[in-house]
Coordinates of C-alpha atoms in Angstrom, one line a residue:
D8 CA 49.3 0.1 -10.3
T9 CA 47.1 3.1 -10.1
L10 CA 44.0 0.9 -9.5
L11 CA 45.8 -1.1 -6.8
T12 CA 46.7 2.2 -5.0
A13 CA 43.2 3.5 -5.3
L14 CA 41.7 0.2 -4.1
G15 CA 43.6 0.7 -0.8
D16 CA 42.8 4.4 -0.4
E17 CA 41.4 5.6 2.9
Q18 CA 38.5 7.4 1.3
P19 CA 35.4 5.1 0.5
A20 CA 34.5 7.1 -2.6
I21 CA 38.0 6.5 -4.1
R22 CA 37.7 2.8 -3.4
R23 CA 34.2 2.7 -4.9
H24 CA 35.3 4.3 -8.1
A25 CA 38.4 2.1 -8.2
I26 CA 36.2 -1.0 -8.0
R27 CA 34.1 0.2 -10.9
L28 CA 37.2 1.0 -13.0
S29 CA 38.6 -2.5 -12.2
E30 CA 35.8 -4.3 -14.0
P31 CA 37.7 -5.0 -17.3
L32 CA 40.6 -6.6 -15.4
L33 CA 38.5 -8.9 -13.2
G34 CA 39.6 -12.5 -13.9
R35 CA 42.4 -11.2 -16.1
S36 CA 44.7 -9.7 -13.4
A37 CA 45.1 -11.8 -10.3
Q38 CA 46.3 -8.8 -8.3
I39 CA 43.3 -6.7 -9.2
S40 CA 40.9 -9.6 -8.7
D41 CA 42.2 -10.4 -5.2
A42 CA 42.3 -6.7 -4.2
V43 CA 38.7 -6.2 -5.3
L44 CA 37.4 -9.4 -3.6
K45 CA 38.8 -8.2 -0.2
H46 CA 36.2 -5.4 -0.3
A47 CA 33.4 -8.0 0.2
E48 CA 34.2 -7.8 3.9
E49 CA 33.7 -4.0 4.1
S50 CA 30.9 -2.5 6.2
D51 CA 30.5 0.6 4.1
P52 CA 27.2 0.1 2.2
T53 CA 28.3 2.1 -0.9
I54 CA 31.3 -0.2 -1.3
R55 CA 29.2 -3.3 -1.1
L56 CA 26.7 -1.8 -3.5
Q57 CA 29.3 -1.1 -6.1
L58 CA 31.0 -4.5 -5.6
A59 CA 27.6 -6.2 -6.1
Y60 CA 27.2 -4.4 -9.4
S61 CA 30.8 -5.0 -10.6
L62 CA 31.0 -8.7 -9.8
G63 CA 28.4 -9.4 -12.4
E64 CA 31.2 -8.7 -15.0
W65 CA 33.2 -11.7 -13.7
N66 CA 31.8 -15.3 -14.1
E67 CA 34.2 -17.2 -11.9
E68 CA 33.5 -19.1 -8.6
A69 CA 35.3 -16.5 -6.5
A70 CA 33.0 -13.8 -7.8
A71 CA 29.9 -15.9 -7.1
L72 CA 31.0 -16.6 -3.5
A73 CA 31.6 -12.9 -3.0
L74 CA 28.1 -12.1 -4.4
A75 CA 26.6 -14.7 -2.0
K76 CA 28.5 -13.2 1.0
I77 CA 27.3 -9.7 0.1
A78 CA 23.7 -10.9 -0.3
I79 CA 23.6 -12.7 3.0
A80 CA 25.2 -9.8 4.9
S81 CA 22.9 -7.3 3.2
Q82 CA 19.7 -9.3 2.9
N83 CA 17.6 -6.5 4.5
D84 CA 19.0 -3.8 2.2
P85 CA 16.8 -3.6 -0.9
Y86 CA 19.3 -1.6 -2.9
I87 CA 22.2 -3.9 -2.4
I88 CA 20.0 -7.0 -3.0
A89 CA 18.7 -5.4 -6.2
A90 CA 22.4 -4.9 -7.3
V91 CA 23.1 -8.6 -6.5
M92 CA 20.1 -9.7 -8.6
S93 CA 21.2 -7.5 -11.5
S94 CA 24.6 -9.3 -11.6
L95 CA 23.1 -12.8 -11.9
N96 CA 23.3 -14.7 -15.1
K97 CA 23.1 -18.3 -16.3
E98 CA 26.7 -18.8 -15.5
N99 CA 26.8 -17.6 -11.9
V100 CA 23.3 -18.0 -10.5
G101 CA 23.9 -21.7 -9.6
P102 CA 27.1 -21.1 -7.6
V103 CA 25.6 -18.0 -5.9
L104 CA 22.5 -20.1 -4.9
A105 CA 24.6 -23.0 -3.8
A106 CA 26.8 -20.7 -1.6
V107 CA 23.8 -19.0 0.0
M108 CA 22.2 -22.4 0.8
G109 CA 25.5 -24.1 1.8
G110 CA 26.0 -22.1 5.0
S111 CA 26.0 -23.4 8.5
R112 CA 23.2 -26.0 9.2
K113 CA 22.8 -24.3 12.6
Q114 CA 22.0 -21.1 10.9
P115 CA 19.4 -21.7 8.2
P116 CA 19.7 -19.8 4.9
P117 CA 17.6 -16.6 4.5
E118 CA 14.3 -17.8 3.2
R119 CA 13.3 -14.7 1.2
L120 CA 16.8 -14.5 -0.4
V121 CA 16.7 -18.1 -1.3
E122 CA 13.3 -17.7 -2.9
R123 CA 14.4 -14.8 -5.0
L124 CA 17.5 -16.6 -6.1
L125 CA 15.4 -19.6 -7.0
A126 CA 13.1 -17.4 -9.0
V127 CA 16.0 -16.0 -11.0
A128 CA 17.5 -19.5 -11.5
T129 CA 14.2 -20.8 -12.8
A130 CA 13.7 -17.8 -15.1
L131 CA 17.2 -18.3 -16.5
G132 CA 16.5 -22.0 -17.1
D133 CA 19.3 -23.2 -14.8
N134 CA 18.0 -26.7 -14.0
D135 CA 21.4 -27.7 -12.5
A136 CA 21.0 -25.0 -9.9
M137 CA 17.5 -26.1 -9.1
V138 CA 18.6 -29.7 -8.7
K139 CA 21.5 -28.8 -6.5
A140 CA 19.2 -26.7 -4.4
V141 CA 16.7 -29.6 -4.0
S142 CA 19.6 -31.9 -3.0
T143 CA 20.6 -29.4 -0.2
I144 CA 17.1 -28.8 1.0
T145 CA 16.1 -32.5 1.2
Q146 CA 19.1 -33.8 3.1
A147 CA 18.2 -34.9 6.6
K148 CA 20.6 -34.3 9.5
D149 CA 20.6 -37.1 12.0
G150 CA 17.4 -38.4 10.4
K151 CA 15.5 -35.1 11.0
F152 CA 14.5 -32.0 9.0
A153 CA 14.6 -28.4 10.2
A154 CA 11.9 -25.9 9.7
W155 CA 13.8 -24.0 7.0
Q156 CA 13.9 -27.1 4.8
F157 CA 10.1 -27.2 4.8
T158 CA 9.8 -23.5 3.9
A159 CA 12.6 -23.6 1.3
L160 CA 11.0 -26.5 -0.6
A161 CA 7.6 -24.7 -0.3
G162 CA 9.3 -21.6 -1.8
M163 CA 10.7 -23.7 -4.7
L164 CA 7.2 -25.1 -5.4
D165 CA 5.9 -21.5 -5.4
V166 CA 8.5 -20.4 -7.9
T167 CA 7.9 -23.3 -10.3
A168 CA 4.1 -23.0 -10.0
R169 CA 4.2 -19.3 -10.9
R170 CA 6.3 -20.1 -14.0
K171 CA 4.0 -23.1 -14.9
Q172 CA 6.9 -25.6 -14.5
S173 CA 7.1 -29.0 -12.9
L174 CA 9.8 -29.5 -10.3
D175 CA 9.3 -33.3 -10.4
Q176 CA 10.4 -33.4 -14.1
K177 CA 13.8 -31.9 -13.2
L178 CA 14.7 -34.6 -10.6
D179 CA 16.1 -38.1 -10.6
D180 CA 14.6 -41.0 -8.6
K181 CA 16.9 -40.4 -5.7
L182 CA 15.8 -36.8 -5.2
R183 CA 12.2 -37.7 -5.7
G184 CA 12.6 -40.2 -2.8
Q185 CA 14.2 -37.5 -0.6
I186 CA 11.3 -35.2 -1.3
V187 CA 8.8 -38.0 -0.3
E188 CA 10.7 -38.3 3.0
L189 CA 10.6 -34.6 3.5
F190 CA 6.8 -34.5 3.0
Q191 CA 6.3 -37.4 5.4
A192 CA 8.3 -35.5 8.0
A193 CA 6.2 -32.4 7.4
R194 CA 3.0 -34.4 8.0
G195 CA 4.5 -35.7 11.2
A196 CA 5.4 -32.2 12.3
V197 CA 1.9 -30.9 11.7
A198 CA 0.4 -33.8 13.7
T199 CA 2.8 -33.5 16.7
G200 CA 3.7 -29.8 16.8
R201 CA 1.0 -28.8 19.4
G202 CA 2.1 -27.5 22.7
D203 CA 4.3 -24.8 24.2
D204 CA 7.6 -25.8 22.6
K205 CA 8.4 -22.9 20.4
G206 CA 10.7 -24.9 18.2
A207 CA 8.0 -27.5 17.5
Q208 CA 5.5 -24.7 16.8
A209 CA 7.9 -23.2 14.3
R210 CA 8.4 -26.5 12.6
R211 CA 4.7 -27.1 12.5
L212 CA 3.9 -23.7 10.8
A213 CA 6.7 -24.3 8.3
A214 CA 5.4 -27.8 7.6
I215 CA 1.9 -26.6 7.0
S216 CA 3.1 -24.7 3.9
L217 CA 4.0 -28.1 2.2
L218 CA 0.8 -30.0 2.7
G219 CA -1.2 -30.9 -0.4
R220 CA 1.7 -30.1 -2.7
G221 CA 3.6 -33.4 -2.7
P222 CA 3.7 -36.3 -5.1
D223 CA 1.3 -38.4 -3.0
S224 CA -1.5 -38.2 -0.3
Q225 CA -2.8 -34.9 -1.7
T226 CA -6.5 -35.7 -0.8
Q227 CA -5.5 -36.6 2.8
D228 CA -3.4 -33.4 3.0
L229 CA -6.4 -31.4 2.0
D230 CA -8.4 -32.9 4.9
R231 CA -5.5 -32.2 7.3
L232 CA -5.4 -28.6 6.3
A233 CA -9.2 -28.2 6.6
A234 CA -9.0 -29.7 10.1
L235 CA -6.7 -26.9 11.1
L236 CA -9.3 -24.2 10.3
T237 CA -11.0 -24.5 13.7
P238 CA -11.0 -22.2 16.8
Q239 CA -9.1 -24.8 18.7
E240 CA -6.0 -24.1 16.7
S241 CA -4.0 -20.9 17.1
A242 CA -4.5 -17.9 14.9
D243 CA -1.1 -18.5 13.3
V244 CA -1.9 -22.1 12.5
Q245 CA -5.3 -21.2 11.0
A246 CA -3.7 -18.5 8.9
A247 CA -1.0 -20.8 7.7
A248 CA -3.6 -23.5 6.7
A249 CA -5.8 -21.0 4.9
Q250 CA -2.8 -19.6 3.0
T251 CA -1.6 -23.0 1.9
L252 CA -5.1 -24.0 0.8
G253 CA -5.4 -20.8 -1.2
K254 CA -2.3 -21.9 -3.2
L255 CA -3.9 -25.2 -4.2
S256 CA -5.9 -25.7 -7.4
A257 CA -8.0 -28.7 -6.3
K258 CA -11.7 -28.3 -6.9
Q259 CA -12.7 -28.9 -3.3
V260 CA -10.6 -26.0 -1.9
P261 CA -13.3 -23.3 -1.9
E262 CA -15.7 -25.7 -0.2
L263 CA -13.1 -26.5 2.5
L264 CA -12.3 -22.9 3.1
L265 CA -16.0 -21.9 3.4
A266 CA -17.2 -24.9 5.4
G267 CA -16.6 -23.5 8.9
W268 CA -17.4 -19.9 8.0
Q269 CA -19.6 -19.2 11.0
S270 CA -16.8 -20.2 13.4
H271 CA -14.0 -18.3 11.7
T272 CA -12.7 -15.1 13.2
P273 CA -12.9 -11.8 11.2
A274 CA -9.2 -12.0 10.5
L275 CA -9.4 -15.5 9.1
R276 CA -12.5 -14.7 7.1
S277 CA -10.6 -11.8 5.5
Q278 CA -7.7 -14.1 4.6
I279 CA -10.1 -16.7 3.2
L280 CA -11.9 -14.1 1.1
D281 CA -8.6 -12.9 -0.3
S282 CA -7.7 -16.4 -1.2
L283 CA -11.0 -17.1 -2.9
M284 CA -11.0 -13.9 -4.9
A285 CA -7.7 -14.8 -6.6
R286 CA -9.2 -17.1 -9.2
E287 CA -12.4 -17.0 -11.3
G288 CA -13.5 -20.5 -10.2
S289 CA -13.2 -19.9 -6.5
I290 CA -14.9 -16.4 -6.9
L291 CA -17.9 -18.2 -8.5
S292 CA -17.9 -20.6 -5.6
L293 CA -17.9 -17.7 -3.1
L294 CA -20.8 -16.0 -5.0
D295 CA -22.7 -19.3 -5.0
A296 CA -22.2 -19.5 -1.2
I297 CA -23.5 -16.0 -0.8
E298 CA -26.6 -16.8 -2.9
K299 CA -27.3 -19.8 -0.8
G300 CA -27.0 -17.8 2.4
N301 CA -24.0 -19.8 3.7
V302 CA -22.0 -16.5 3.6
P303 CA -24.0 -13.4 4.5
A304 CA -23.7 -10.7 1.8
S305 CA -23.3 -8.2 4.6
Q306 CA -20.0 -9.7 5.4
I307 CA -18.6 -8.8 2.0
D308 CA -17.2 -5.4 2.7
A309 CA -17.3 -2.4 0.3
R310 CA -13.8 -2.9 -1.1
R311 CA -14.5 -6.5 -2.1
R312 CA -17.9 -5.7 -3.4
Q313 CA -16.4 -3.2 -5.8
Q314 CA -13.7 -5.7 -6.8
L315 CA -16.4 -8.3 -7.6
L316 CA -18.6 -5.9 -9.6
T317 CA -15.6 -4.7 -11.7
D318 CA -13.9 -8.1 -12.2
V319 CA -12.2 -8.8 -15.5
S320 CA -14.5 -11.8 -16.0
A321 CA -18.0 -11.0 -17.4
K322 CA -19.3 -14.2 -15.8
V323 CA -18.2 -13.0 -12.3
R324 CA -19.6 -9.5 -12.9
T325 CA -22.9 -10.8 -14.0
Q326 CA -23.2 -13.2 -11.0
A327 CA -22.0 -10.5 -8.6
E328 CA -24.6 -8.0 -9.8
K329 CA -27.2 -10.6 -9.3
V330 CA -26.1 -11.7 -5.8
L331 CA -25.0 -8.3 -4.5
A332 CA -27.9 -6.4 -6.1
G333 CA -28.2 -3.0 -4.5
A334 CA -24.9 -3.4 -2.7
V335 CA -23.6 -0.3 -4.4
D336 CA -25.8 2.6 -5.4
A337 CA -24.5 4.2 -8.6
N338 CA -26.2 7.4 -7.8
R339 CA -23.5 8.9 -5.6
A340 CA -25.1 12.3 -5.5
K341 CA -28.3 10.9 -4.0
I342 CA -26.3 9.0 -1.4
I343 CA -24.4 12.1 -0.4
E344 CA -27.7 14.0 -0.1
Q345 CA -29.0 11.4 2.2
Y346 CA -25.9 11.7 4.5
K347 CA -25.9 15.5 4.6
P348 CA -27.6 15.6 8.0
A349 CA -24.3 14.2 9.3
L350 CA -22.7 17.5 8.6
T351 CA -24.8 19.3 11.2
V352 CA -25.2 16.8 14.0
N353 CA -23.2 17.2 17.2
G354 CA -20.9 14.3 16.7
D355 CA -19.1 12.5 19.4
K356 CA -15.4 12.3 18.8
E357 CA -14.8 9.2 20.9
K358 CA -17.6 7.3 19.1
G359 CA -16.2 8.5 15.8
K360 CA -12.8 7.1 16.8
A361 CA -14.4 3.7 17.3
V362 CA -16.1 4.0 13.8
F363 CA -12.8 4.9 12.3
A364 CA -11.0 1.9 13.9
K365 CA -13.7 -0.5 12.6
R366 CA -14.4 0.9 9.1
C367 CA -11.4 3.0 8.0
A368 CA -8.3 1.7 9.8
N369 CA -7.6 -1.0 7.2
C370 CA -6.3 1.7 4.8
H371 CA -5.9 4.9 6.8
R372 CA -4.0 5.8 9.9
L373 CA -4.8 8.5 12.5
E374 CA -3.6 9.0 16.0
N375 CA -1.5 5.8 15.8
V376 CA -4.5 3.7 14.8
G377 CA -4.7 1.8 11.5
H378 CA -2.5 1.3 8.5
L379 CA -1.0 4.0 6.2
V380 CA -2.0 2.6 2.8
G381 CA -4.3 5.4 1.5
S382 CA -3.9 9.2 2.0
D383 CA -2.4 10.4 5.2
L384 CA -5.3 11.8 7.2
S385 CA -3.1 13.5 9.8
A386 CA -2.3 16.1 7.1
M387 CA -6.0 16.5 6.3
T388 CA -7.7 16.9 9.6
N389 CA -8.7 20.5 8.9
R390 CA -10.5 19.9 5.6
A391 CA -14.1 21.1 5.2
L392 CA -16.6 18.5 6.5
D393 CA -18.4 18.3 3.2
V394 CA -15.0 17.5 1.6
Y395 CA -14.7 14.5 3.9
L396 CA -18.2 13.4 3.2
I397 CA -17.7 13.4 -0.6
A398 CA -14.3 11.7 -0.3
I399 CA -15.9 8.9 1.8
L400 CA -19.1 8.4 -0.2
D401 CA -17.8 9.2 -3.7
P402 CA -14.1 8.4 -3.6
N403 CA -13.8 8.3 -7.4
R404 CA -14.9 11.9 -8.0
A405 CA -11.4 13.2 -7.8
V406 CA -8.9 10.4 -7.0
E407 CA -5.2 11.1 -7.2
D408 CA -3.1 8.9 -9.5
R409 CA -1.1 7.6 -6.6
Y410 CA -4.2 6.1 -5.0
L411 CA -5.6 4.4 -8.1
D412 CA -6.3 0.7 -7.7
Y413 CA -4.3 -1.6 -10.0
A414 CA -5.2 -5.2 -10.9
A415 CA -2.3 -7.6 -11.6
L416 CA -2.7 -11.0 -13.3
T417 CA 0.2 -13.4 -12.6
G418 CA 1.3 -16.3 -14.7
D419 CA -0.3 -18.9 -12.4
G420 CA -3.7 -17.4 -13.0
K421 CA -4.1 -15.3 -9.8
T422 CA -5.4 -11.8 -9.7
V423 CA -4.3 -9.4 -7.0
S424 CA -5.0 -5.7 -6.6
G425 CA -3.7 -2.7 -4.7
I426 CA -2.0 0.7 -5.0
L427 CA 1.2 0.6 -7.1
V428 CA 3.7 2.0 -4.6
S429 CA 7.0 1.2 -6.2
E430 CA 8.7 -0.2 -9.3
T431 CA 12.1 -1.7 -10.0
G432 CA 13.6 -3.1 -13.1
N433 CA 12.4 -6.5 -12.4
S434 CA 9.4 -6.1 -10.0
I435 CA 6.4 -4.1 -8.9
T436 CA 5.0 -3.7 -5.4
L437 CA 1.3 -3.3 -4.6
A438 CA 0.1 -2.0 -1.3
Q439 CA -3.1 -3.6 0.0
P440 CA -5.4 -3.0 3.0
E441 CA -4.0 -3.7 6.5
G442 CA -0.6 -2.5 5.4
K443 CA 0.2 -5.6 3.3
Q444 CA 2.6 -5.2 0.5
L445 CA 3.0 -7.7 -2.4
Q446 CA 6.0 -7.8 -4.7
I447 CA 5.5 -9.3 -8.1
L448 CA 8.4 -10.1 -10.5
R449 CA 7.9 -8.6 -13.9
S450 CA 8.7 -12.0 -15.4
E451 CA 5.7 -13.5 -13.6
L452 CA 3.3 -10.6 -14.5
E453 CA 0.8 -11.4 -17.2
Q454 CA -1.1 -8.1 -17.1
L455 CA -1.1 -4.9 -15.1
K456 CA -4.1 -2.6 -15.5
S457 CA -5.5 0.3 -13.6
T458 CA -9.2 0.0 -12.7
G459 CA -9.4 3.8 -13.0
K460 CA -10.9 3.8 -9.5
S461 CA -9.7 4.6 -6.1
L462 CA -8.6 1.8 -3.8
M463 CA -11.1 3.2 -1.4
P464 CA -14.4 1.7 -2.6
E465 CA -17.8 3.0 -3.3
G466 CA -20.6 1.6 -1.1
V467 CA -19.3 2.5 2.3
E468 CA -22.8 3.7 3.2
K469 CA -23.7 0.0 3.5
D470 CA -21.4 -0.2 6.5
I471 CA -22.0 3.3 8.2
T472 CA -25.2 4.9 9.3
V473 CA -25.9 8.6 9.2
E474 CA -25.4 8.9 12.9
E475 CA -22.1 7.0 12.7
M476 CA -21.0 9.3 9.9
G477 CA -21.6 12.3 12.1
H478 CA -19.4 10.8 14.8
L479 CA -16.7 9.9 12.2
L480 CA -16.7 13.4 10.8
A481 CA -16.4 14.9 14.3
Y482 CA -13.4 12.6 14.9
L483 CA -11.7 13.4 11.6
R484 CA -12.1 17.2 12.2
G485 CA -11.2 17.0 15.9
S486 CA -8.0 15.0 15.5
G487 CA -6.0 17.8 14.1
P488 CA -4.5 20.8 15.9
P489 CA -6.9 23.6 17.0
P490 CA -7.0 26.9 15.0
K491 CA -4.2 29.4 15.7
Q492 CA -5.2 32.3 17.9
F493 CA -4.3 35.9 17.2
P494 CA -5.5 39.3 18.6
G495 CA -8.4 40.5 16.6
N496 CA -9.1 37.1 15.0
K497 CA -12.6 35.9 16.1
P498 CA -13.9 32.9 14.1
E499 CA -17.7 32.8 13.9
V500 CA -20.5 31.7 11.6
V501 CA -20.8 34.3 8.8
R502 CA -24.3 35.2 7.7
P503 CA -25.4 37.0 4.5
F504 CA -25.7 40.8 4.1
V505 CA -29.0 42.4 3.2
D506 CA -28.0 42.2 -0.5
G507 CA -27.5 38.4 -0.3
S508 CA -23.7 38.5 -0.5
I509 CA -21.6 36.6 2.0
R510 CA -18.4 38.4 3.1
L511 CA -15.8 36.1 4.7
L512 CA -13.4 38.5 6.4
A513 CA -9.9 37.4 7.6
M514 CA -10.9 38.3 11.1
N515 CA -13.6 35.6 11.1
A516 CA -11.5 32.8 9.7
R517 CA -10.1 29.7 11.4
I518 CA -6.4 29.8 10.7
Y519 CA -4.1 26.8 10.5
G520 CA -0.5 26.1 9.5
P521 CA 3.1 26.8 10.6
T522 CA 3.7 30.2 9.0
I523 CA 0.3 32.0 8.2
V524 CA -0.7 34.7 10.6
F525 CA -3.5 37.2 11.1
E526 CA -2.1 40.7 11.0
E527 CA -4.3 42.8 13.3
Q528 CA -3.0 46.1 11.9
Y529 CA -4.0 45.4 8.4
R530 CA -6.8 42.8 9.2
N531 CA -5.4 40.4 6.7
L532 CA -3.9 36.9 6.5
G533 CA -0.2 37.2 5.8
W534 CA 3.2 35.4 5.8
W535 CA 1.4 32.6 3.9
S536 CA 4.5 30.6 3.0
S537 CA 3.8 26.9 3.7
V538 CA 1.8 24.3 1.8
E539 CA 0.2 23.4 5.1
D540 CA -1.1 26.9 5.7
H541 CA -4.8 27.4 5.1
A542 CA -7.9 29.2 6.3
A543 CA -11.5 28.1 6.7
W544 CA -14.9 29.9 7.3
N545 CA -18.2 28.5 8.5
L546 CA -21.1 30.3 6.8
E547 CA -24.9 30.2 6.4
V548 CA -26.6 30.3 3.0
D549 CA -30.1 31.9 3.0
E550 CA -30.7 31.9 -0.8
P551 CA -29.7 28.8 -2.8
G552 CA -28.2 29.5 -6.2
E553 CA -25.1 30.4 -8.1
Y554 CA -22.4 32.5 -6.4
R555 CA -19.3 34.3 -7.8
V556 CA -16.2 33.8 -5.6
Q557 CA -14.0 36.8 -5.3
L558 CA -10.8 37.4 -3.4
D559 CA -9.7 40.7 -1.8
Y560 CA -6.0 40.2 -1.9
A561 CA -2.5 41.8 -2.5
S562 CA 0.6 40.3 -4.0
A563 CA 4.0 41.8 -4.8
D564 CA 5.7 41.4 -8.2
G565 CA 8.4 39.0 -7.0
A566 CA 6.0 36.8 -5.0
S567 CA 3.1 36.3 -7.4
G568 CA 2.4 33.3 -9.6
D569 CA 1.7 30.6 -7.0
S570 CA -1.5 28.6 -7.3
Y571 CA -4.4 28.6 -4.8
I572 CA -7.5 26.4 -4.5
I573 CA -10.9 27.1 -2.8
S574 CA -13.2 24.3 -1.7
I575 CA -16.9 24.7 -0.8
A576 CA -19.9 22.4 -1.0
G577 CA -17.9 19.7 -2.8
Q578 CA -16.8 22.1 -5.5
T579 CA -13.4 23.7 -6.1
V580 CA -12.3 26.8 -7.9
G581 CA -8.9 28.5 -8.1
G582 CA -6.0 29.6 -10.2
K583 CA -2.7 31.5 -10.1
V584 CA -2.3 34.6 -7.9
P585 CA -1.6 37.7 -10.2
S586 CA 0.6 40.5 -8.9
T587 CA -1.1 43.7 -7.6
G588 CA 2.2 45.6 -7.7
N589 CA 3.0 45.4 -4.1
W590 CA 1.8 44.2 -0.7
D591 CA -0.1 47.4 0.0
T592 CA -2.2 47.5 -3.1
Y593 CA -5.4 45.3 -2.8
K594 CA -7.5 44.2 -5.8
S595 CA -10.4 41.9 -6.5
L596 CA -9.8 38.5 -8.2
T597 CA -12.7 36.3 -9.4
A598 CA -11.8 32.6 -8.7
G599 CA -14.9 31.2 -10.4
T600 CA -18.6 30.3 -9.6
V601 CA -20.2 27.7 -7.3
K602 CA -23.7 26.5 -6.7
L603 CA -24.8 26.6 -3.0
A604 CA -27.8 25.1 -1.4
K605 CA -29.6 26.7 1.5
G606 CA -28.1 25.9 4.9
P607 CA -24.7 25.7 6.6
A608 CA -21.5 25.4 4.5
E609 CA -17.8 25.7 4.9
L610 CA -15.2 27.4 2.7
L611 CA -11.5 26.5 2.8
I612 CA -8.7 28.1 0.9
R613 CA -5.1 26.8 0.6
S614 CA -2.2 26.8 -1.8
D615 CA -2.4 24.3 -4.7
G616 CA 1.2 23.2 -4.7
P617 CA 4.5 24.6 -3.4
V618 CA 4.8 28.3 -2.3
K619 CA 8.0 29.9 -3.5
S620 CA 7.7 33.0 -1.3
A621 CA 4.3 34.0 0.0
L622 CA 1.0 32.9 -1.5
M623 CA -0.8 36.3 -0.9
D624 CA -2.0 38.7 1.7
L625 CA -5.8 38.0 2.0
R626 CA -8.3 40.4 3.6
G627 CA -11.3 38.2 2.7
V628 CA -13.4 36.2 0.3
R629 CA -16.7 37.4 -1.1
L630 CA -19.6 35.2 -2.3
L631 CA -21.7 37.3 -4.7
P632 CA -25.1 36.0 -5.9
V633 CA -25.0 35.8 -9.7
G634 CA -27.6 37.9 -11.5
K635 CA -28.1 40.3 -8.6

């Protein structure tokens, strides 16, 4: 009685807890069961989430139908779908799948949801659910098949292939015949789907995903797919054909994908390369084509060069080193030295924007251009130029864990790589260039291993000249907000004193960030309270050598203890800020030593993590020659 009252309470939180507490009575009390099922119609997502969890405790058809209803209504909510998947078991996965696929024929079942349910059914070994799904998918209406039926069967074939199972072995002769009819209809849709009819175009794209995967005519289907990789076909058709070919294991697939290389668009070439680099055999075919000159080595970008040179297969690495000899110079320091003139050239911001769009936008986003896969450059536009240069040319010098490249080997023998962006109980998600995200079920994951390197590859110098680098650096620096302006603050290039020391006073700094200010009365940087606050100086070094870095600072007892970091000439020093007693007492603090070459340089100081109160009051930074 208490639960029945709570299940009807006006407060969602009360109803949610009542559903959870009702789990032991589901299927045992008709009143409780009926009252709980009514909540499948609720719009409150917290109620649907709890119900999706709780229905896994009840293996009856009514519960399965409710799970299917929740899944369809919430197919774009990853949390509720995860809850539905966690409630599936061998007893209820079949009814849930049947309910999802048994909707209105005018409204096709959600493809992604069906594919996930099929994956779970296969993993649980529910052959009956698979057979019923095939029966639903392969039933023609008025002698015709809809686009969703092509894609649904293709999804089933993907699932069984990943788990190294044969769909054909699960079926009787009647269903095998229906599958043959569906494949024949798909070939017809591919042949006749040209034109402006959007419905016919959709059927054609869906049908392409089936070619070459049927019980017969596989060689002919390969030829049909290869014939679609021409400029006369739309980009969508070419992409669909390349994607389907990439899933096939026939020996002639690499040759078919590479045959029209010179006429393929850059986007299609990129897709073909990704398909070829998924298996050892096709990778070797690609390297053979490069060696023969059919695919120019210059068209293998730095990211893929790195992937080939660090492949798990020794055979691939050996061949790649031979074919791509000199593609990546291991001496990063030498390369950086060669590109240092880019630090002092008068770069053109607009030309740099074009370089960014061409060379960097696959993984970075700035001023609404590109894809946010790697680090967010909008928060880094005021970094020192040499920091940018090192990050571009030597990305593995100090890569953050969240940007490490991971290689995943799946059960069907494919290798994919990307940044590990999320994990759930049953899947991982890798982020790849161009904003692509790939979800892999843990049950299909053979191996997951970090390469120990950044997703951003070495060897970018093969694609960018020194002049282009100068333009790119100008764009990266110029895309952020300008320095803040304060009375008494006059940023300028700081030159050494007669004793060789370089004194970087607060009055000569460029000041950035939401809270930091220049206090004219005390000639210091104060109110340093945000992680975005930082200061930078341009300086000139006359005598190369080792310099001790000292801060002239103040910090009160209650505010001390935050961490700071100083960057200069590709080196970093720093530590925690000790108390000086109060904000009026200034002391010297040695941060460390750095080696500086003769010429222009830039020093930047910021917090190294959150600021609990105020980082410090800073009157300046001194660079003192060691040994003088």
